[in-house]
CSV table of C-alpha atoms in Angstrom, one decimal:
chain,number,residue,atom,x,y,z
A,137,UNK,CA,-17.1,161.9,124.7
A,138,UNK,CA,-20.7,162.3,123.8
A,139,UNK,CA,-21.5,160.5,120.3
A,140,UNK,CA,-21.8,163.5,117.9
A,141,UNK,CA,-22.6,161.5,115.2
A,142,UNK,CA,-19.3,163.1,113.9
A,143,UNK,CA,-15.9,161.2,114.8
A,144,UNK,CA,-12.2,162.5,115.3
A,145,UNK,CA,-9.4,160.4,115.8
A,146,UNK,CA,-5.8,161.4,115.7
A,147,UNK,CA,-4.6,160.2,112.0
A,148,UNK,CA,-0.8,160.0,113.7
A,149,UNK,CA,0.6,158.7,117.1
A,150,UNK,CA,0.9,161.5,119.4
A,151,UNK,CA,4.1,162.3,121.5
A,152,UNK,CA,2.7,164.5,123.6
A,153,UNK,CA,5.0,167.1,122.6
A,154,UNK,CA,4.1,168.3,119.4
A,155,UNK,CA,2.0,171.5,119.4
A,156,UNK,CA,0.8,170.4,116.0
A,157,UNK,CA,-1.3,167.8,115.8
A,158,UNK,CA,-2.6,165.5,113.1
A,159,UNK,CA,-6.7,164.4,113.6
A,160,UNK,CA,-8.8,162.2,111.1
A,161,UNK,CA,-12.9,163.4,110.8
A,162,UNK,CA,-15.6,161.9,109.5
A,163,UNK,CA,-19.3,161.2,109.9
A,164,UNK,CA,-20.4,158.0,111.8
A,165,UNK,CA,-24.0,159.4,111.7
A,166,UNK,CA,-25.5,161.8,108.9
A,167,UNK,CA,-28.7,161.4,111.0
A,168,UNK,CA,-27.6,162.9,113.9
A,169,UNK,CA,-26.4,165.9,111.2
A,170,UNK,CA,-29.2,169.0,110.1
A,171,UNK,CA,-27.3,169.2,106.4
A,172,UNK,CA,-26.1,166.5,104.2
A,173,UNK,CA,-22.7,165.9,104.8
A,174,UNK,CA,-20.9,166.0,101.3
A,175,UNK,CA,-19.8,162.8,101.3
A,176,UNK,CA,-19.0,160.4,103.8
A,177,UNK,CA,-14.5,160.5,103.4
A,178,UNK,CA,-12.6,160.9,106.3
A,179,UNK,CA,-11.1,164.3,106.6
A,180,UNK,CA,-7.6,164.4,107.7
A,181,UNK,CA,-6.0,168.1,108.8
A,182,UNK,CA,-3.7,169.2,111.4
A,183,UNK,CA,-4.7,171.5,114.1
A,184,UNK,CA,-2.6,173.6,115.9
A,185,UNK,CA,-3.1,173.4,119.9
A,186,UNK,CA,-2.4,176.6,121.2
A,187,UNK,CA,-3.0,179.0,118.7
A,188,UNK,CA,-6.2,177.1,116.7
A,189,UNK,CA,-10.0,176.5,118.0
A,190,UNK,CA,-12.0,173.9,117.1
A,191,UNK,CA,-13.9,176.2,115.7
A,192,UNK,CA,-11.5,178.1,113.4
A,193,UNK,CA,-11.4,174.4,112.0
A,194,UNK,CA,-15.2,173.4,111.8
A,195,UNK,CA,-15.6,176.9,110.4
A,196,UNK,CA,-13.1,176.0,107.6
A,197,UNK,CA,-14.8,173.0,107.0
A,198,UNK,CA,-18.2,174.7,106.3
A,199,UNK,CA,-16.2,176.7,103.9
A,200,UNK,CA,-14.9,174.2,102.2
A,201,UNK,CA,-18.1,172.5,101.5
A,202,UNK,CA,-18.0,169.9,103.2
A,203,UNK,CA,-21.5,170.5,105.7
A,204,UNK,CA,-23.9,172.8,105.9
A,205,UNK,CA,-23.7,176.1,108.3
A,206,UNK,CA,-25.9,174.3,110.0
A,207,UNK,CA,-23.8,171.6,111.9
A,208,UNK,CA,-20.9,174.2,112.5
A,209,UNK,CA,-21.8,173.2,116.4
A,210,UNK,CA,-21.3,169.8,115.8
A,211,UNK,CA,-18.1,169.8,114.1
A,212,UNK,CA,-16.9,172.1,116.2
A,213,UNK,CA,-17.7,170.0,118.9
A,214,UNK,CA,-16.6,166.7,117.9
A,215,UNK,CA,-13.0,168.1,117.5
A,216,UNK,CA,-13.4,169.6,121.0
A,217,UNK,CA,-13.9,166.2,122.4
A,218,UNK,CA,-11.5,164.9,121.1
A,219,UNK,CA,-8.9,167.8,121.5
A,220,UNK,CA,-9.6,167.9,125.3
A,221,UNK,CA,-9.1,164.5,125.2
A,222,UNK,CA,-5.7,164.4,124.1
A,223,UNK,CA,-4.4,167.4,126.4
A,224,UNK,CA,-6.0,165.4,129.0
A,225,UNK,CA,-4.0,162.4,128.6
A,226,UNK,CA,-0.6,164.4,128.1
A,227,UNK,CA,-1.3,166.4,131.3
A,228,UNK,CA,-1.3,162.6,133.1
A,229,UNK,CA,1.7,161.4,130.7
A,230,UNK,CA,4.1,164.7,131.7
A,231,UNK,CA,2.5,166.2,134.3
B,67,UNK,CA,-6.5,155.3,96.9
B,68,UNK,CA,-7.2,158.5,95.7
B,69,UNK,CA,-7.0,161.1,98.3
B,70,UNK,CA,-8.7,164.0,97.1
B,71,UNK,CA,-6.9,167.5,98.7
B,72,UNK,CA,-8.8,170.8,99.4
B,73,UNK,CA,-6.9,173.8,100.2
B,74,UNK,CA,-8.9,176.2,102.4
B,75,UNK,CA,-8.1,180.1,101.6
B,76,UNK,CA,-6.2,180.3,105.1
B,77,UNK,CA,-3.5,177.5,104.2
B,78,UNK,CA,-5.1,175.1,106.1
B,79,UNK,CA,-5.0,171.4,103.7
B,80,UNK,CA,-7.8,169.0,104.1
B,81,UNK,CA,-7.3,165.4,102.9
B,82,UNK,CA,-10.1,163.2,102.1
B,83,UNK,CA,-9.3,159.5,102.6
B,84,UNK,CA,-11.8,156.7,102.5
B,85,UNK,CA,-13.4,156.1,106.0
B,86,UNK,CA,-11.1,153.0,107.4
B,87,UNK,CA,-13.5,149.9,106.6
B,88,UNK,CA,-13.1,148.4,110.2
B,89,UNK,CA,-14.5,151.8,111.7
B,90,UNK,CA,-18.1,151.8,109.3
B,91,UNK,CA,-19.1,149.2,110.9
B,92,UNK,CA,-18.9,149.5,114.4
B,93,UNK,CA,-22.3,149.7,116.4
């Protein structure tokens, strides 16, 4: 995946059959960001992967306060990534 | 450590944890 700047991990061991997942975000980079990130925690939250977007999430973030409007691409993003990532990987686990 | 919680107005918790130390410093 592209280096964002912004990093998600999944914060719990994935069975590959939960539809409900569990990710960990947090900002590697505050360069690479336009706003000032609020401050530099990891953000765990679970994400839902049929019915949610990465953007409903990044969206909820900016929200929330914790970045600026203007890095609601980059969030959303990151969590893309990393989202595609895992379906990819339980489409070659149980195909 | 303190893990501050924010609840967004759709439901949706966020959990701030500190950034795992080994991760901060990779290159």
């Amino acid at each position: 995946a592209e280096d964002t700047g912004v990093r998600v991990e999944l914060a719990e061991e994935d069975n590959g059959r939960k539809s409900t997942i569990a990710l960990r975000l947090w900002v590697e980079d505050p360069k690479k960001l336009k706003g000032k990130p609020k401050d530099n925690g990891a953000i765990e939250f679970t994400f839902e992967l049929e019915k949610e977007t990465p953007e409903d999430v990044a969206q909820e973030m900016i929200e929330s306060g914790f970045f600026n409007e203007s890095d609601v691409k980059i969030v959303a993003k990151s969590i893309r990534d990393r989202v595609a990532l895992i379906q990819w990987r339980r489409e070659r686990i149980r195909p | 450590g303190l893990h501050a919680q924010v609840v967004h107005s759709a439901g949706r918790r966020f959990i701030v944890s500190p950034v795992p130390e080994s991760r901060l410093r990779e290159p």
